[in-house]
Tab-separated table of C-alpha atoms in Angstrom:
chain	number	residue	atom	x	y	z
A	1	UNK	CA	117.141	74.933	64.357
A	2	UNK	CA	115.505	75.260	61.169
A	3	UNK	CA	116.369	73.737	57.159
A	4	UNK	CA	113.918	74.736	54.387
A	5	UNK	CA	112.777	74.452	51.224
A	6	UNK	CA	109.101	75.410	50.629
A	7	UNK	CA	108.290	73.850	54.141
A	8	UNK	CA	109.786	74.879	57.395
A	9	UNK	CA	110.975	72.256	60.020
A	10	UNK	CA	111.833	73.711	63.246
A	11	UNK	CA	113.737	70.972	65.487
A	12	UNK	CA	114.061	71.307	69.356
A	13	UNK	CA	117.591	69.701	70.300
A	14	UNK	CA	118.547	68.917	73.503
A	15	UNK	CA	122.041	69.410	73.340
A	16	UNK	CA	123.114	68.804	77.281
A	17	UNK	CA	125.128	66.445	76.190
A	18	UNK	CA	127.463	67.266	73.491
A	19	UNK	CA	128.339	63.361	72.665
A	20	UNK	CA	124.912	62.764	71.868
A	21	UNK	CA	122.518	65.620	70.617
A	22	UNK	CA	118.626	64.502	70.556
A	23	UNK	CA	115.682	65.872	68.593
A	24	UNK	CA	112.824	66.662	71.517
A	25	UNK	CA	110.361	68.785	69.457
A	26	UNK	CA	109.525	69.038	65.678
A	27	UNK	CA	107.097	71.699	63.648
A	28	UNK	CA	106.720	71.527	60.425
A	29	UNK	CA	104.618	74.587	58.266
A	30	UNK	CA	104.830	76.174	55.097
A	31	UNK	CA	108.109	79.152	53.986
A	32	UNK	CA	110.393	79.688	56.308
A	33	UNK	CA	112.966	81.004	58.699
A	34	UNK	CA	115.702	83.054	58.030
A	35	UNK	CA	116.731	83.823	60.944
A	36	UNK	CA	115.397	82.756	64.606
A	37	UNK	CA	115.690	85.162	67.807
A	38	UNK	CA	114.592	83.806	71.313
A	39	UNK	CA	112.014	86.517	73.218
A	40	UNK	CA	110.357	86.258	76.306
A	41	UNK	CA	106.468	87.036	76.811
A	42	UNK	CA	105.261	87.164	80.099
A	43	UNK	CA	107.754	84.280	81.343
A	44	UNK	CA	107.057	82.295	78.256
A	45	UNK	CA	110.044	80.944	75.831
A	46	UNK	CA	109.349	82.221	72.598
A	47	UNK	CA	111.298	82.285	69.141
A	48	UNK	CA	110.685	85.307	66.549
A	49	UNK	CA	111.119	83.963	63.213
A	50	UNK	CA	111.826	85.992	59.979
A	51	UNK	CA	111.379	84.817	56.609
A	52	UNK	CA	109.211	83.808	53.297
A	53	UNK	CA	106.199	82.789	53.223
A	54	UNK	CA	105.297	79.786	50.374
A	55	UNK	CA	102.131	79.374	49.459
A	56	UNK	CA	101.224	75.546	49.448
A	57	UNK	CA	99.584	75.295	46.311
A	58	UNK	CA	101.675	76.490	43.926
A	59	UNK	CA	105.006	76.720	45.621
A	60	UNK	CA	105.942	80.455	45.026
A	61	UNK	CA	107.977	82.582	47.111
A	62	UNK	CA	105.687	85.100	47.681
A	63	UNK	CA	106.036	87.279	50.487
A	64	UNK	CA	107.610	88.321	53.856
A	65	UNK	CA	106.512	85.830	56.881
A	66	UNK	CA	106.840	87.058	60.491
A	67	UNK	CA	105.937	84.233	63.229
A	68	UNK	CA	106.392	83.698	66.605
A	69	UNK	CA	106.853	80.155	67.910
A	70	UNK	CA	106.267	78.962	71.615
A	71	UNK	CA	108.906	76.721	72.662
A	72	UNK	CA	108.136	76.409	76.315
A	73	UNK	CA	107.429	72.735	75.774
A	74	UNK	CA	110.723	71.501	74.327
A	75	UNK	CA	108.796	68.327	73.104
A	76	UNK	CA	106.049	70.420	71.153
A	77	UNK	CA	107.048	73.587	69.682
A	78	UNK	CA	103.944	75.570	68.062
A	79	UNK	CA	103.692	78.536	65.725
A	80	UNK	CA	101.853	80.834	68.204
A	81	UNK	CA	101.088	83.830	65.937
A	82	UNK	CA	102.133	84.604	62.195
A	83	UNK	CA	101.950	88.133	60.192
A	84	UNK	CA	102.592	87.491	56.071
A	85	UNK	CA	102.598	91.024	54.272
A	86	UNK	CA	102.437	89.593	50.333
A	87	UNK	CA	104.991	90.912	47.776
A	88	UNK	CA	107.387	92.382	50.369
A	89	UNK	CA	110.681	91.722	51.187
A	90	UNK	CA	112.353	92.125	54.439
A	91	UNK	CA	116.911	92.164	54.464
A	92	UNK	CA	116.589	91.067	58.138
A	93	UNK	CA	116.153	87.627	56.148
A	94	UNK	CA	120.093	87.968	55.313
A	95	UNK	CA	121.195	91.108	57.353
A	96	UNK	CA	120.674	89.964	60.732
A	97	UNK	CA	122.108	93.651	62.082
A	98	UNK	CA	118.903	95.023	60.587
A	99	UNK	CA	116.998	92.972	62.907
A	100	UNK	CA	116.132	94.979	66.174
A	101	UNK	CA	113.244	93.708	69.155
A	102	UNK	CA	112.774	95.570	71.983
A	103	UNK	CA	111.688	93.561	75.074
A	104	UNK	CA	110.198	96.248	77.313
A	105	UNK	CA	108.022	97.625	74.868
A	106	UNK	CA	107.290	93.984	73.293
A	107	UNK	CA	108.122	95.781	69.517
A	108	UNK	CA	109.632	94.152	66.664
A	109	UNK	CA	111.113	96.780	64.060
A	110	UNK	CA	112.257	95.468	60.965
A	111	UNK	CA	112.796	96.756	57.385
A	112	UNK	CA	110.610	96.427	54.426
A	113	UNK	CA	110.993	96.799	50.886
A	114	UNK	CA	108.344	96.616	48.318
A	115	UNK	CA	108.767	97.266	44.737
A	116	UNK	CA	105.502	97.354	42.252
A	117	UNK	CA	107.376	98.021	38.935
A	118	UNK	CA	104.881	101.304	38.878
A	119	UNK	CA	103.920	104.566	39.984
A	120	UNK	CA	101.902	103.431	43.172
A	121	UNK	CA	102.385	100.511	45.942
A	122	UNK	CA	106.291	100.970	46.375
A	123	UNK	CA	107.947	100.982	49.928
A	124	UNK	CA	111.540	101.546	51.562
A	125	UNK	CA	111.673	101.933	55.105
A	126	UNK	CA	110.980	100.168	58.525
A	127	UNK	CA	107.541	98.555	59.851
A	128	UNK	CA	107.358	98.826	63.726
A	129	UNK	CA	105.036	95.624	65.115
A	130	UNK	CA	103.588	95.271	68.300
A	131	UNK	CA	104.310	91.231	69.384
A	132	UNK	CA	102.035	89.861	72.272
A	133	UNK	CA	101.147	86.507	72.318
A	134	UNK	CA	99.052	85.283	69.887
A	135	UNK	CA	99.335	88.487	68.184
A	136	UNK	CA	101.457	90.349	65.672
A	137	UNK	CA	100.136	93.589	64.840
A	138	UNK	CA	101.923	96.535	62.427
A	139	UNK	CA	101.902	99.311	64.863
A	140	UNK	CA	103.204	102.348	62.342
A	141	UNK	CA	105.773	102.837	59.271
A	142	UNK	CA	108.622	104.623	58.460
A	143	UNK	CA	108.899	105.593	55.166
A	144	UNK	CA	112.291	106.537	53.642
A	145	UNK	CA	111.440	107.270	50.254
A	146	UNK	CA	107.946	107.448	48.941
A	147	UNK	CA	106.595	105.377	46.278
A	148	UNK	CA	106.536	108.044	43.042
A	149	UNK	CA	110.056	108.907	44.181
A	150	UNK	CA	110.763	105.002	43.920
A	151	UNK	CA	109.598	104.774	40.620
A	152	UNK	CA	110.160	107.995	38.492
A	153	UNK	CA	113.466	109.498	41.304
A	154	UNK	CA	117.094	109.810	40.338
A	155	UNK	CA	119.269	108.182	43.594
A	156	UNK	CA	123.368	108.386	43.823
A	157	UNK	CA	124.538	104.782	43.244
A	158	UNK	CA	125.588	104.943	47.319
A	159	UNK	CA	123.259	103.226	49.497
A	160	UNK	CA	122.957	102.256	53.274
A	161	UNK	CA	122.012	99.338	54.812
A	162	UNK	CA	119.228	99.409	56.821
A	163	UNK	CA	120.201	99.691	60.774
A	164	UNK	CA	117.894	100.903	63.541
A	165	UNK	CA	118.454	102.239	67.138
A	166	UNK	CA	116.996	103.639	69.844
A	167	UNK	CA	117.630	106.189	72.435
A	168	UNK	CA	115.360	107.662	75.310
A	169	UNK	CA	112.147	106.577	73.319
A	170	UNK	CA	113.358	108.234	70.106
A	171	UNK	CA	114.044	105.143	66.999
A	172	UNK	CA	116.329	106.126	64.517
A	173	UNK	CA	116.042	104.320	61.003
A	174	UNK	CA	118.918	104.560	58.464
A	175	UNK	CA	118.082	103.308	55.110
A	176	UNK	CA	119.471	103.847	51.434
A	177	UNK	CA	119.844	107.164	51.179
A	178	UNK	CA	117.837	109.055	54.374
A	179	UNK	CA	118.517	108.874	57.916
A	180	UNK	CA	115.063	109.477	60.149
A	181	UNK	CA	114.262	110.360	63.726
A	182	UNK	CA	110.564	108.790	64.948
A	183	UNK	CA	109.180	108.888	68.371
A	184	UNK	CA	108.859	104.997	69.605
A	185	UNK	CA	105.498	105.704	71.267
A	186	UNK	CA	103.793	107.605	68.412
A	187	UNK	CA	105.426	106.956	65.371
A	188	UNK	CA	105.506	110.981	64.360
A	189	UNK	CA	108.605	111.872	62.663
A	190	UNK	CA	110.957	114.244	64.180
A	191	UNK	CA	113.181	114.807	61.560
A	192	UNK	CA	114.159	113.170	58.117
A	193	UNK	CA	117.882	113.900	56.594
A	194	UNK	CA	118.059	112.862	52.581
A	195	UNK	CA	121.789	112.299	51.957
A	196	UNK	CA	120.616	112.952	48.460
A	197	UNK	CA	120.054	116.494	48.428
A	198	UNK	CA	121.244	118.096	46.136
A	199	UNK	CA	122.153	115.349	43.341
A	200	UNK	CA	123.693	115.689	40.144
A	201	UNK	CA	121.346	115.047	37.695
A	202	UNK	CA	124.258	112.990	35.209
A	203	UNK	CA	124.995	111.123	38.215
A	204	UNK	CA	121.790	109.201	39.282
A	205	UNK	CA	120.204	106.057	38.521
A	206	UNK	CA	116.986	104.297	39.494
A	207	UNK	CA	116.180	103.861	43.166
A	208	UNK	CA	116.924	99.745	43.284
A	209	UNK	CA	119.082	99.387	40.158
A	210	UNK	CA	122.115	100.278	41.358
């Protein structure tokens, strides 16, 4: 369980009993969880959490937070690993269907939005991690649009939410307005359909002001 505000207490509850519910394990660190997903890593308990990351001092909102906690204790829950990409957000923080983790390959593929408010530095797509423990590492991206398109690009007003699946070691991303086929292992692109082809010009708008 987690509440938040700029900090982020994560409770163990042991909740054998339904009568009587106990705290068992407490963390507290700074942003926070969105949304909590229990993983194994080589027989250990562990929680993925998505979020925000705060920074301390000033108390800003400033950035996408990965971590992964080790619950195997009940009575003391640590943050094993954490991965903070600054400026970005990530809709797996409300959109839990955009959330995928794949246990046999140990990879974590969520998506990522970043928007600069200029020509350069802007992102919409998917980030594919590799999570071992102790360790999360950004294995490769998927870009569905690229960042001059972002910025200067007319997009129909139709937009899809970001979903991802895979199928005999081929990930499919959908996102906004392209659908794209990458091999899991590699991360080279097979294919990439734009739904967008072919827009009417009097019929566009800016890429996230719809």
């Amino acid at each position: 369980v987690v509440t938040f505000e700029q900090t982020d207490p994560l409770y163990v509850l042991n909740v054998s009993d339904p009568t009587n519910p106990r705290v068992t394990g407490e963390l507290q660190i700074p942003g926070f969880s969105s949304y909590l997903h229990p993983i194994q890593i080589e027989g250990v308990n562990m929680m993925i959490g998505v979020g925000r990351h705060v920074d301390p001092r000033t108390g800003s909102n400033d950035g996408a937070k990965i971590s992964l906690f080790d619950v195997s204790d009940p009575t003391n829950p640590t943050e094993n690993a954490t991965y903070i990409d600054l400026g970005a957000y990530s809709s797996a923080d409300n959109d839990f269907y955009s959330f995928r983790y794949l246990n046999l390959n140990q990879k974590l593929i969520l998506p990522k939005r970043k928007y600069t408010r200029r020509p350069e530095g802007n992102f919409d797509g998917f980030i594919v991690y590799d999570i071992r423990l102790g360790n999360i590492t950004p294995s490769y991206e998927i870009e569905h649009a690229n960042s001059n398109d972002i910025y200067f690009g007319c997009w129909y007003n139709a937009r899809m939410p970001a979903r991802s699946l895979v199928f005999q070691s081929q990930l499919t991303t959908i996102l906004s307005h392209s659908v794209i086929s990458t091999d899991l292992g590699t991360g080279v692109q097979n294919w990439n359909m734009s739904l967008d082809n072919g827009i009417d010009q009097m019929e566009c708008g800016g890429y996230f002001y719809w």
